[in-house]
mmCIF file of C-alpha atoms and ligand atoms in Angstrom:
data_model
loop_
_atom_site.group_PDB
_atom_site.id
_atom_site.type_symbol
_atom_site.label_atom_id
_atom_site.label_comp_id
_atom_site.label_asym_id
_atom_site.label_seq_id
_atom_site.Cartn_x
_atom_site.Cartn_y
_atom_site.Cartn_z
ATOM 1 C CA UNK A 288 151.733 112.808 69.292
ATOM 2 C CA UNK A 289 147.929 111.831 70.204
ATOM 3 C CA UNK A 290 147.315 108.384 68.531
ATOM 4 C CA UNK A 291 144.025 106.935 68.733
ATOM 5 C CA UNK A 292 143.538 103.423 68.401
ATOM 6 C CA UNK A 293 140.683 100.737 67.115
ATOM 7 C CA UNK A 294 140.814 97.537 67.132
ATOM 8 C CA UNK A 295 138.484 94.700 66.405
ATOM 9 C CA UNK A 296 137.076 91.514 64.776
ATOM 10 C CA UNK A 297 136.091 90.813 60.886
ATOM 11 C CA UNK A 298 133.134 93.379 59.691
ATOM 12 C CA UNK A 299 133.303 95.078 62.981
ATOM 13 C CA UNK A 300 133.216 98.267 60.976
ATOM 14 C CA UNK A 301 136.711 99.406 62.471
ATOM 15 C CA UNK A 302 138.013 100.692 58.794
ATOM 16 C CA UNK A 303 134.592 103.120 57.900
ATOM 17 C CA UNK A 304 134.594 104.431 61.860
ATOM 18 C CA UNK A 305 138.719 104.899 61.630
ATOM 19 C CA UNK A 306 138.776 107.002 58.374
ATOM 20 C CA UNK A 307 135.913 108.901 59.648
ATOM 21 C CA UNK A 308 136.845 109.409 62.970
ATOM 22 C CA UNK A 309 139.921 110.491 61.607
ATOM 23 C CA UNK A 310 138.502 113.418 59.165
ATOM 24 C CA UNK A 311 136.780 114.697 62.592
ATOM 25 C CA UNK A 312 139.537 114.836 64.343
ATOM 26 C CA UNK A 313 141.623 116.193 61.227
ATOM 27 C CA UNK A 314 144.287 113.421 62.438
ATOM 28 C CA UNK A 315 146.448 110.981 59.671
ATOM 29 C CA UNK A 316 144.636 107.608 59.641
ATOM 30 C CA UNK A 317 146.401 104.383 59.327
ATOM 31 C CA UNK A 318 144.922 100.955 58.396
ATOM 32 C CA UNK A 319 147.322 98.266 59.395
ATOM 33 C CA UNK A 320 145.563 95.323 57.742
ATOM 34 C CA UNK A 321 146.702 97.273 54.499
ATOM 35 C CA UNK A 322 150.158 96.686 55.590
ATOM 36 C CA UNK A 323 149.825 92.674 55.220
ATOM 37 C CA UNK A 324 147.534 92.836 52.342
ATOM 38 C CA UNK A 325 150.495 94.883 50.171
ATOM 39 C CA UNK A 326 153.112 91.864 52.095
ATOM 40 C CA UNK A 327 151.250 88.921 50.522
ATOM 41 C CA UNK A 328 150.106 90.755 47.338
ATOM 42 C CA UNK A 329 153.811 90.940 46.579
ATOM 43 C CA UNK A 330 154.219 87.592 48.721
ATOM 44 C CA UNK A 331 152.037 86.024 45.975
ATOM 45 C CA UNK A 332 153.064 88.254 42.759
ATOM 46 C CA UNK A 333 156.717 87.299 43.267
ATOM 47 C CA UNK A 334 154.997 83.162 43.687
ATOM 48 C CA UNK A 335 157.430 83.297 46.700
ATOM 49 C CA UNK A 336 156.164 79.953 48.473
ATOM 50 C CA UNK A 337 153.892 80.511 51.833
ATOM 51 C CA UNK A 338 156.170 78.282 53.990
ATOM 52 C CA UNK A 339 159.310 80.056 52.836
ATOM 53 C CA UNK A 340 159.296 82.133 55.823
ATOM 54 C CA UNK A 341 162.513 83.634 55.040
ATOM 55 C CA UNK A 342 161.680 84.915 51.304
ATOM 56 C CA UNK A 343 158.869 86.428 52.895
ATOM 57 C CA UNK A 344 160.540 88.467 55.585
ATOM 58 C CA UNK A 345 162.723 89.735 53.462
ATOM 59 C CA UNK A 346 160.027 90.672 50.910
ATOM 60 C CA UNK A 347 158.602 92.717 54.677
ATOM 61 C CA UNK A 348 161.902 94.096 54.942
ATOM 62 C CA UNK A 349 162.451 95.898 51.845
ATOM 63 C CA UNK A 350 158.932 97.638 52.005
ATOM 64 C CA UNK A 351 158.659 101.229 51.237
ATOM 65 C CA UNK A 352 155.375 102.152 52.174
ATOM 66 C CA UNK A 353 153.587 105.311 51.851
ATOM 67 C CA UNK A 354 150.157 106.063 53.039
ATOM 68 C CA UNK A 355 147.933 108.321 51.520
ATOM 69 C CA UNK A 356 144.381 109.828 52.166
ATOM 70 C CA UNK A 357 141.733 111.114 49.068
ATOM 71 C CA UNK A 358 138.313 112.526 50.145
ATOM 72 C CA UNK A 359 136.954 109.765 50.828
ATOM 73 C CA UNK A 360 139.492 107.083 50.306
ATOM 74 C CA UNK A 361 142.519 106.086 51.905
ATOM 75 C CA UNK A 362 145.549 104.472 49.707
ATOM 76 C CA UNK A 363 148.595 102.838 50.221
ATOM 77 C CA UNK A 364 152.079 103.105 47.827
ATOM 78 C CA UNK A 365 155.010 100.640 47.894
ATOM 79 C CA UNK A 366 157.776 102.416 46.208
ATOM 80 C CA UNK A 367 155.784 105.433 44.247
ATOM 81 C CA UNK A 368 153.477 102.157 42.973
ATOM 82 C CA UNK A 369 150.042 102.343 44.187
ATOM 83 C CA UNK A 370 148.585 98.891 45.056
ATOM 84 C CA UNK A 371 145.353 99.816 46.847
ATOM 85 C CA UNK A 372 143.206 98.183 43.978
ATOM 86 C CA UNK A 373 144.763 94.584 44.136
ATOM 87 C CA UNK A 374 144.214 94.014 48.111
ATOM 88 C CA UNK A 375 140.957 92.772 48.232
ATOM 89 C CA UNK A 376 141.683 90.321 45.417
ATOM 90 C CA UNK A 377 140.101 86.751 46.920
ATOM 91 C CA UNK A 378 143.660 85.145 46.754
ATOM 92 C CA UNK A 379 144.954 88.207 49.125
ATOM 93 C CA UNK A 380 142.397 87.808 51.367
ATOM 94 C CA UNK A 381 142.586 83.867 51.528
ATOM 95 C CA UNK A 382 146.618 84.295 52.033
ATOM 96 C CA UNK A 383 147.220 87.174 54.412
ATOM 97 C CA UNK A 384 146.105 85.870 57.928
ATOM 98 C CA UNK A 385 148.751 82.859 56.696
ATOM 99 C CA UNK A 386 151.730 85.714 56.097
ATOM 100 C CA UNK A 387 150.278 87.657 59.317
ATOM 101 C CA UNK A 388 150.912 84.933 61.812
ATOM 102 C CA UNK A 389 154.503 84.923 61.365
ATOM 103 C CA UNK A 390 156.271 86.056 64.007
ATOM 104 C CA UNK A 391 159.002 88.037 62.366
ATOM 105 C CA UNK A 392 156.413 89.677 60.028
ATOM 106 C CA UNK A 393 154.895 90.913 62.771
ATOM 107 C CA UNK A 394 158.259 92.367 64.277
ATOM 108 C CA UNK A 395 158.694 94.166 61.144
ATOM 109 C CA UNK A 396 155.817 95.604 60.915
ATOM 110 C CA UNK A 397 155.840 96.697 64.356
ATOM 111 C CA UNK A 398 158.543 98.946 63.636
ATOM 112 C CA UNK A 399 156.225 99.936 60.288
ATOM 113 C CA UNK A 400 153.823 101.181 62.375
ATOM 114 C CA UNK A 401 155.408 102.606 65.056
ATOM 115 C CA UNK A 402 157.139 104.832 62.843
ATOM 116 C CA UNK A 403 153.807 105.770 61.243
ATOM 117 C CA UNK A 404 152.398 106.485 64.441
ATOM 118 C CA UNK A 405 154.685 108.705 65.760
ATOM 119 C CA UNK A 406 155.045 111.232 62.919
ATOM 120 C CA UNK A 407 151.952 112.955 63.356
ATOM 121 C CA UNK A 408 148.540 112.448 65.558
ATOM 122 C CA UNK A 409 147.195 109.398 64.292
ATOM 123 C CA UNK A 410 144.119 107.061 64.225
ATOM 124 C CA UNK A 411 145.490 103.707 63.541
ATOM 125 C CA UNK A 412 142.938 100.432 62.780
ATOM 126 C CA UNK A 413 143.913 96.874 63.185
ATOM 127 C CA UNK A 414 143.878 93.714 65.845
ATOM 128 C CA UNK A 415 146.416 94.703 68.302
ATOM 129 C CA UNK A 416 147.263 98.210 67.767
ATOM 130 C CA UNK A 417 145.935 99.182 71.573
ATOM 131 C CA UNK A 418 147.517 96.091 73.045
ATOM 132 C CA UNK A 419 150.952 95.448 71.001
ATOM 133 C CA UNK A 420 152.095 98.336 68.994
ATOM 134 C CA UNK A 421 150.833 101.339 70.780
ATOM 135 C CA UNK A 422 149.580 100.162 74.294
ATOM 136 C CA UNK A 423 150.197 103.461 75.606
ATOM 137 C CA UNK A 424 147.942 105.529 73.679
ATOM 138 C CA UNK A 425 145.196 107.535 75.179
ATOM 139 C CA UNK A 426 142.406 106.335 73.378
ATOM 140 C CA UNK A 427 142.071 102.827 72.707
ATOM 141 C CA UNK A 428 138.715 101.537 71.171
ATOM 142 C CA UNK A 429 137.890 97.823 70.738
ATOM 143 C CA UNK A 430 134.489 97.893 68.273
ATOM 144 C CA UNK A 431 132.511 94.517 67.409
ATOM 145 C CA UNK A 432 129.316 93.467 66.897
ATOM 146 C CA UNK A 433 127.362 90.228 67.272
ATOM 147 C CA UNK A 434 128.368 87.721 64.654
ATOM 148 C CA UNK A 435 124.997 87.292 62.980
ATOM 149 C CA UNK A 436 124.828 91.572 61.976
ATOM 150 C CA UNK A 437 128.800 91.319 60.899
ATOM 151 C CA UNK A 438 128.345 88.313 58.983
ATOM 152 C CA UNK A 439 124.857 90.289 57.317
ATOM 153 C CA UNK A 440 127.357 93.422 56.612
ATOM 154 C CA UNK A 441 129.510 90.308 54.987
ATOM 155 C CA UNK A 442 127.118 88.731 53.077
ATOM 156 C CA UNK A 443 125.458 92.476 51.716
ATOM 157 C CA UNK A 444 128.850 93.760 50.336
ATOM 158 C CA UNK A 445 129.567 89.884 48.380
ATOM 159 C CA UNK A 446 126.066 89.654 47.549
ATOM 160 C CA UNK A 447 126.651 91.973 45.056
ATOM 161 C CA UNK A 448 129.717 90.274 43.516
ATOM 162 C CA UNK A 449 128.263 87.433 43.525
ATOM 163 C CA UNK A 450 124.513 86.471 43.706
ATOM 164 C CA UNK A 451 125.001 82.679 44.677
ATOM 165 C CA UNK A 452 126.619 84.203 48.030
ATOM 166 C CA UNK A 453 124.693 82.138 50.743
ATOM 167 C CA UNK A 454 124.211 83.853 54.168
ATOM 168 C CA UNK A 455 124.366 80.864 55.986
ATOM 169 C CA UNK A 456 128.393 80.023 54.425
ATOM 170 C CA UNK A 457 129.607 83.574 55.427
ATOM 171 C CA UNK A 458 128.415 82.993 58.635
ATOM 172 C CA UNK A 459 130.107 79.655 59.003
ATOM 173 C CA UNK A 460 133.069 80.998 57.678
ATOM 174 C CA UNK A 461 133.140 84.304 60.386
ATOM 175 C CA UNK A 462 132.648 81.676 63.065
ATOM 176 C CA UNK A 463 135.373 80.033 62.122
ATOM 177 C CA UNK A 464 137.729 83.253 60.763
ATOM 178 C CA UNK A 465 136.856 84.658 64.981
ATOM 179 C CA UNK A 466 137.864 81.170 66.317
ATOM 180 C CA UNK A 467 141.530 81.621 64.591
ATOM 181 C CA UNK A 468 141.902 85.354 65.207
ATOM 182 C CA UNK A 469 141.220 84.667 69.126
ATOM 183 C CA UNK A 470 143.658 81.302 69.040
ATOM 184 C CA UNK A 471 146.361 81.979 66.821
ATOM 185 C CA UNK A 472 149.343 81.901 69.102
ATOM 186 C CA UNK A 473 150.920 85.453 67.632
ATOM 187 C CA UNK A 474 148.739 88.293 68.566
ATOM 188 C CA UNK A 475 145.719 87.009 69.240
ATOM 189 C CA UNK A 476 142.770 89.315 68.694
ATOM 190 C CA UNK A 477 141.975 90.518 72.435
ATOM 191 C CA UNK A 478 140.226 93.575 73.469
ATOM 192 C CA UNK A 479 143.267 95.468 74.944
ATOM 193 C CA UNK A 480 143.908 97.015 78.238
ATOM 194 C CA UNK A 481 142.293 100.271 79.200
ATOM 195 C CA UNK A 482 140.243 99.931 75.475
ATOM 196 C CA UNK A 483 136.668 101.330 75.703
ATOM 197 C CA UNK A 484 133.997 98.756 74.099
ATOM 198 C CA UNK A 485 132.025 99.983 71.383
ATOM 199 C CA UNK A 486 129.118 97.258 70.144
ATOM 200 C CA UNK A 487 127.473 98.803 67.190
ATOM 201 C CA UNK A 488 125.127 95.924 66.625
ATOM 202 C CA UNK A 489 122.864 98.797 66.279
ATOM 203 C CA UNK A 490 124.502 101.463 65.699
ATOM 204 C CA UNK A 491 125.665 102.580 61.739
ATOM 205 C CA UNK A 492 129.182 104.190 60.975
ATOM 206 C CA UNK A 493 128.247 107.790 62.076
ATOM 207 C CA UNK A 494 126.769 106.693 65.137
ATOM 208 C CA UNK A 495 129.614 104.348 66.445
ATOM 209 C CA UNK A 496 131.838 107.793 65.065
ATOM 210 C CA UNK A 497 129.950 109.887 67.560
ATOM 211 C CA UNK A 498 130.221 107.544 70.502
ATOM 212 C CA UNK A 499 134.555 107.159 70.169
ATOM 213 C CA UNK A 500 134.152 111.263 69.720
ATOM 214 C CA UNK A 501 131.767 110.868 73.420
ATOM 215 C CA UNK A 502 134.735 109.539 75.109
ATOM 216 C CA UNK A 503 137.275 111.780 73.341
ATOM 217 C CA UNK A 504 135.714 114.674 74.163
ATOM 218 C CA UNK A 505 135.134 114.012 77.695
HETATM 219 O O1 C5P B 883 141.570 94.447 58.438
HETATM 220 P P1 C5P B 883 141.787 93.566 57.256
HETATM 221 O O2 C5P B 883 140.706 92.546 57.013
HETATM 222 O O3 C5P B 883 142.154 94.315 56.013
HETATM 223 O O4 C5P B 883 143.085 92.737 57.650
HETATM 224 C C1 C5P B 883 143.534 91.702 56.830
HETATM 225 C C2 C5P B 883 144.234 90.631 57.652
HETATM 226 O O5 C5P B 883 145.468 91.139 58.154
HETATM 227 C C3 C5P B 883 143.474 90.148 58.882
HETATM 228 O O6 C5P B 883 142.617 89.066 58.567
HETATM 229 C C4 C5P B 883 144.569 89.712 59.810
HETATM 230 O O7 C5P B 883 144.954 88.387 59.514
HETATM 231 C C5 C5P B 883 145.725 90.621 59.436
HETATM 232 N N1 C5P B 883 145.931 91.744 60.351
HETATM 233 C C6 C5P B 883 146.636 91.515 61.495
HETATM 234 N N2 C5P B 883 146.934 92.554 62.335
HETATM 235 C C7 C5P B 883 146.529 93.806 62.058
HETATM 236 C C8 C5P B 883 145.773 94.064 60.892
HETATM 237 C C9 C5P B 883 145.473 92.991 60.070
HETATM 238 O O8 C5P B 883 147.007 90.376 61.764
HETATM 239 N N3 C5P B 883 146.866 94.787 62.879
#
């Protein structure tokens, strides 16, 4: 099996250049941060307590998770139940890098993915896919881009959810979102061994697409 990996900070683009990259290369693609955000949707449904570490591994324990792509949508099932639609609710997003710092989360999901990833060739998005759960793969891609154009990618999707959104907050708040990805003690968001660096500061989804397909190809 051929996986590809991508990881990479907040607004790097790493979800739009995955599922693309992954139509091109007619490969499954598999976005890990999903995998949390269905954890503490049902974490938070269920008002199972965020310190109750135990409740919550064994609400990661009984997942059933299913994967699966549309044209131009990827979506993820939990027994036959799609939940795709809740996990960008503001209380997922607020909770999940709480549930994704435990350590036995992340040893169940490890086996999550895994699995995933060796069923079929693969691209596979998340923060330590190229140095945790697949450090072997072939292609490992760490994409960013400076703070100030993620934190404008930011501010132009919530912008139009909300027309008080200041640019100068979501900035402040990616700042500080970067500072505990890199810190966190439990998989700390690294570029990985081996990964190639993409910065697409200037460069839109196609573009950063065509340089990962560059280093494929060659
Ligand atoms: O990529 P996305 O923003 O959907 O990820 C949601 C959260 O899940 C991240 O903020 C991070 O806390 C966590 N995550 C992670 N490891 C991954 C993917 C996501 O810790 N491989």
């Amino acid at each position: 099996m051929e996986i590809v990996t991508i990881d990479g900070p907040t607004s790097s683009g790493k979800n739009s250049v995955g599922f693309l990259l992954s139509q091109k290369l007619g490969y499954q693609y598999i976005d890990t941060g999903m995998i949390y955000r269905v954890g503490t949707y049902l974490v938070l449904t269920s008002n199972t307590a965020l310190n109750d570490v135990a409740a919550i591994v064994n609400i990661f324990k009984s997942l059933n998770l299913r994967f699966q792509t549309d044209e131009s949508e990827l979506r993820i099932f939990n027994e036959d139940v799609d939940l795709t639609g809740f996990l960008h609710n503001q209380d997922v997003t607020q909770n999940v890098p709480i549930v994704a710092a435990i350590k036995e989360v992340r040893e169940i999901t490890k086996v999550v993915q895994r699995r995933l990833g060796e069923s079929q060739n693969t691209v596979m998005t998340g923060r330590d896919i190229g140095s945790e759960i697949f450090p072997e793969a072939k292609y490992k891609f760490f994409l960013t881009a400076k703070v100030e154009i993620r934190a404008k990618r930011r501010f132009d999707q919530l912008i139009k959810i909300n027309p008080t959104t200041s640019y100068e907050t979501v900035l402040d708040d990616m700042i500080k979102r970067d500072k505990v990805d890199t810190e966190r003690e439990v998989s700390p968001l690294r570029i990985p061994e081996g990964a190639i660096v993409i910065d697409n500061s200037n460069l839109n989804v196609e573009q950063s697409v065509e340089e990962a397909l560059k280093h494929i190809n060659a």
